[in-house]
PDB file of C-alpha atoms in Angstrom:
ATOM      1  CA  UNK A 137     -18.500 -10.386  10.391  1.00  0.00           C
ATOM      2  CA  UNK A 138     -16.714 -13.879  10.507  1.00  0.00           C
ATOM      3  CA  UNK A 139     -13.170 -14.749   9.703  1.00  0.00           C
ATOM      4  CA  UNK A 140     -13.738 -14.404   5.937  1.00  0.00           C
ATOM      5  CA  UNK A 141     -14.874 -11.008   6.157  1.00  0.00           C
ATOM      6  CA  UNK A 142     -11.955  -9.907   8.315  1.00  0.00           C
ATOM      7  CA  UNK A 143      -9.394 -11.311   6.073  1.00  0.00           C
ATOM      8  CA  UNK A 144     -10.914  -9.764   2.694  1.00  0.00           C
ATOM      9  CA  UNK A 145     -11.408  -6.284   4.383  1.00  0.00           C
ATOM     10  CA  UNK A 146      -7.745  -6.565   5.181  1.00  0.00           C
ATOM     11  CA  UNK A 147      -6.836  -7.670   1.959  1.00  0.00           C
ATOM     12  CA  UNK A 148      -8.729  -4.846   0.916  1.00  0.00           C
ATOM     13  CA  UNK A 149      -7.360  -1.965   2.808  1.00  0.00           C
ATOM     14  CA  UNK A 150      -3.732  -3.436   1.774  1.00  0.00           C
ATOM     15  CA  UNK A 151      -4.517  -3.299  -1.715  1.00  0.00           C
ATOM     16  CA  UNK A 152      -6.288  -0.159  -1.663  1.00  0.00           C
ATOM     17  CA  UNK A 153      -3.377   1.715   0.469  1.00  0.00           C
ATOM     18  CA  UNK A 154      -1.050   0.211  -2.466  1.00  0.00           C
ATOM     19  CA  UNK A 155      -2.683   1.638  -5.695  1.00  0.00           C
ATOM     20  CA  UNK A 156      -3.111   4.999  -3.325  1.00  0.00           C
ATOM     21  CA  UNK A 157       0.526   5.063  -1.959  1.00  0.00           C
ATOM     22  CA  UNK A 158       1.519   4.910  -5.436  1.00  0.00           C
ATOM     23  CA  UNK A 159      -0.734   7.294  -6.943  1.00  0.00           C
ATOM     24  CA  UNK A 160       0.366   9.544  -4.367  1.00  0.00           C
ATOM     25  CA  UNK A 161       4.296   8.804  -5.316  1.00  0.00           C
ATOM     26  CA  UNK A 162       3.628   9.596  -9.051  1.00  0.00           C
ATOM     27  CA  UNK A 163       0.989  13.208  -8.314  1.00  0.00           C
ATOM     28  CA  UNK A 164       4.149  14.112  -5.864  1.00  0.00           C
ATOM     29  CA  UNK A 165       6.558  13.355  -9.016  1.00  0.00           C
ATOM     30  CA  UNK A 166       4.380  15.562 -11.152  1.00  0.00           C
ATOM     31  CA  UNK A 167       3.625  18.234  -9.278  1.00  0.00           C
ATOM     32  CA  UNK A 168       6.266  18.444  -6.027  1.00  0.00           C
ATOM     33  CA  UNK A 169       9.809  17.087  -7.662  1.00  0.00           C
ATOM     34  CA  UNK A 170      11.659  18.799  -4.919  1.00  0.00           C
ATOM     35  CA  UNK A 171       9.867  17.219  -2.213  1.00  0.00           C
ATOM     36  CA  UNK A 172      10.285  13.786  -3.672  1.00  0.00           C
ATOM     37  CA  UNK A 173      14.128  14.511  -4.294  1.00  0.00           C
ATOM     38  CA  UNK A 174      13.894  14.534  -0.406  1.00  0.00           C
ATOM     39  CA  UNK A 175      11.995  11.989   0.117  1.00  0.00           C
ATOM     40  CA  UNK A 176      14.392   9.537  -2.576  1.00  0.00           C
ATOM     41  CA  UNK A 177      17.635  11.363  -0.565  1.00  0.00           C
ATOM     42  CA  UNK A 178      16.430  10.589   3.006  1.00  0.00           C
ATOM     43  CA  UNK A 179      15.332   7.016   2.166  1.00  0.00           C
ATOM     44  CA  UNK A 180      18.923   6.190   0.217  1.00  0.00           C
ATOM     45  CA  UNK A 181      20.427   7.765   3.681  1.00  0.00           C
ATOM     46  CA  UNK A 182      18.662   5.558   5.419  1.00  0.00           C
ATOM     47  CA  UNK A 183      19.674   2.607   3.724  1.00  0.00           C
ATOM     48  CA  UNK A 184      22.971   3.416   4.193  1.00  0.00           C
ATOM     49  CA  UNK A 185      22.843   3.605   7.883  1.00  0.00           C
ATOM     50  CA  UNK A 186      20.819   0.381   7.781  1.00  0.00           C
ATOM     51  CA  UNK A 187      23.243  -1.765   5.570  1.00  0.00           C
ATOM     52  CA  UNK A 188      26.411  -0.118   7.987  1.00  0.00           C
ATOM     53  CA  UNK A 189      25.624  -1.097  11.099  1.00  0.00           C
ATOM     54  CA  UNK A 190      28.487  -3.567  11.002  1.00  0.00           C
ATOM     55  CA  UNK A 191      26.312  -6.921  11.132  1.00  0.00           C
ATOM     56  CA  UNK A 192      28.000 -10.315   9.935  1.00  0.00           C
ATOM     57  CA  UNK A 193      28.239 -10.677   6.023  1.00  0.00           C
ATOM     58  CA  UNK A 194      25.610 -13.362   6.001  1.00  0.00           C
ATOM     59  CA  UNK A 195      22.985 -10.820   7.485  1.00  0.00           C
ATOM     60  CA  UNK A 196      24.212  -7.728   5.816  1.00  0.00           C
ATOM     61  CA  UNK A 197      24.017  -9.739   2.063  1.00  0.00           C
ATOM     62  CA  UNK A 198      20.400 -10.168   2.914  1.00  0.00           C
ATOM     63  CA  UNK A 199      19.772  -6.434   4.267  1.00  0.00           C
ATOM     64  CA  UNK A 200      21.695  -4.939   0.987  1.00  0.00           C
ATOM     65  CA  UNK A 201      19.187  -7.110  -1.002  1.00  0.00           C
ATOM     66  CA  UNK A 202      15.960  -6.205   0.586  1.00  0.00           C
ATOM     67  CA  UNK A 203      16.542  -2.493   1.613  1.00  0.00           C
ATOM     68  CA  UNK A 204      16.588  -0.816  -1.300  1.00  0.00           C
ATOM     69  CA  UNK A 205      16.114   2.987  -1.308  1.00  0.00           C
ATOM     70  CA  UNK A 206      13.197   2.719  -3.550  1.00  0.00           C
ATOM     71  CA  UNK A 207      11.090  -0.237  -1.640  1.00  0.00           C
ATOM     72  CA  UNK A 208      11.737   2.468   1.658  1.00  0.00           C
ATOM     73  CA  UNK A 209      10.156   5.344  -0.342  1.00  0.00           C
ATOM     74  CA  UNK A 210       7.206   2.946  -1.092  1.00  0.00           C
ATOM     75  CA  UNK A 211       6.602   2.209   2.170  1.00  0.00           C
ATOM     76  CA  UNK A 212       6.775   5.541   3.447  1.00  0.00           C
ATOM     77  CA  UNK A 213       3.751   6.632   0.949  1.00  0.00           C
ATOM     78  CA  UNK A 214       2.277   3.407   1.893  1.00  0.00           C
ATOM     79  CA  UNK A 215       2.064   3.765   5.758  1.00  0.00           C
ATOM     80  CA  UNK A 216       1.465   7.543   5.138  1.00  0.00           C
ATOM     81  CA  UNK A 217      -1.516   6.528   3.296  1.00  0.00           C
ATOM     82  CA  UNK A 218      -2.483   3.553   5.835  1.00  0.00           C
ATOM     83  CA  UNK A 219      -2.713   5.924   8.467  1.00  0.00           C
ATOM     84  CA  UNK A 220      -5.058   8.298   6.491  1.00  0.00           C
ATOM     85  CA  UNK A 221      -7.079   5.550   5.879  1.00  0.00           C
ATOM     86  CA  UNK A 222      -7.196   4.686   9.632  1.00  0.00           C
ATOM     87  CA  UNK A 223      -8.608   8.330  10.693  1.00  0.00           C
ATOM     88  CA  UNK A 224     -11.042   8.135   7.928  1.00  0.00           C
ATOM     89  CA  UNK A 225     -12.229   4.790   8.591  1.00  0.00           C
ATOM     90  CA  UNK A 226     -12.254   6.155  12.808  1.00  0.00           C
ATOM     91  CA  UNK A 227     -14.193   9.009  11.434  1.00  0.00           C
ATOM     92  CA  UNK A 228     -16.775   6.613   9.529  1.00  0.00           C
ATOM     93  CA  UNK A 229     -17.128   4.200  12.336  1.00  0.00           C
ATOM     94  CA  UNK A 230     -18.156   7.306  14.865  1.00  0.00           C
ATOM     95  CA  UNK A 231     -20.476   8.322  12.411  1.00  0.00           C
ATOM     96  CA  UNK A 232     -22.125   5.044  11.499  1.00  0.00           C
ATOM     97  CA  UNK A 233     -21.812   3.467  14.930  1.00  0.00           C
ATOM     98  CA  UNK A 234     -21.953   6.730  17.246  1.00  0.00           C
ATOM     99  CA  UNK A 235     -19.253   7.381  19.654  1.00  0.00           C
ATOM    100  CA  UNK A 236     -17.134   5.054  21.937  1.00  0.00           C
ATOM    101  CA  UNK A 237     -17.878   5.618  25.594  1.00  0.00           C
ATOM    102  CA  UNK A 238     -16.524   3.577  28.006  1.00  0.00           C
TER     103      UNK A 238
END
């Protein structure tokens, strides 16, 4: 599968884990509000640890920008769903290719 085909299958996957990550966010919105109260509560705590661990103004500026509570809740469903993907992409490569023995 040359470089080409490595890079859009990545491209892919990233995309793909996107548009699931937030499909996942809104579904939990809808139907678990609690849960994503949590969620929202433990990823504003974490940006407050982040942004107070007395770094240098010109640093911290940049953190306080970046880290937001809401782009850490995104990411969370995002590597929650890019790790889902991985065991069913492990699962489809046993099947397809058989198992690894080495």
């Amino acid at each position: 599968m040359g470089l080409f085909g490595r890079i859009t299958g990545s491209s892919f996957v990233i995309f793909v884990s996107f548009v699931l990550a937030t499909a996942l966010l809104v579904l939990m919105g809808l139907k678990a509000p609690d849960q994503l109260k949590q969620v929202l509560d433990m990823a504003s705590w974490v940006e407050e640890q982040i942004t107070h661990i007395g770094l240098p103004n010109e640093y911290n500026n940049w953190m306080r920008l970046f880290i937001d509570d809401s782009q850490l809740t995104m990411i969370f469903f995002v590597v929650i769903i890019r790790g889902l993907l991985a065991m069913i992409g492990a699962g489809f490569s046993r099947i397809f290719n058989g198992p690894d023995y080495d």
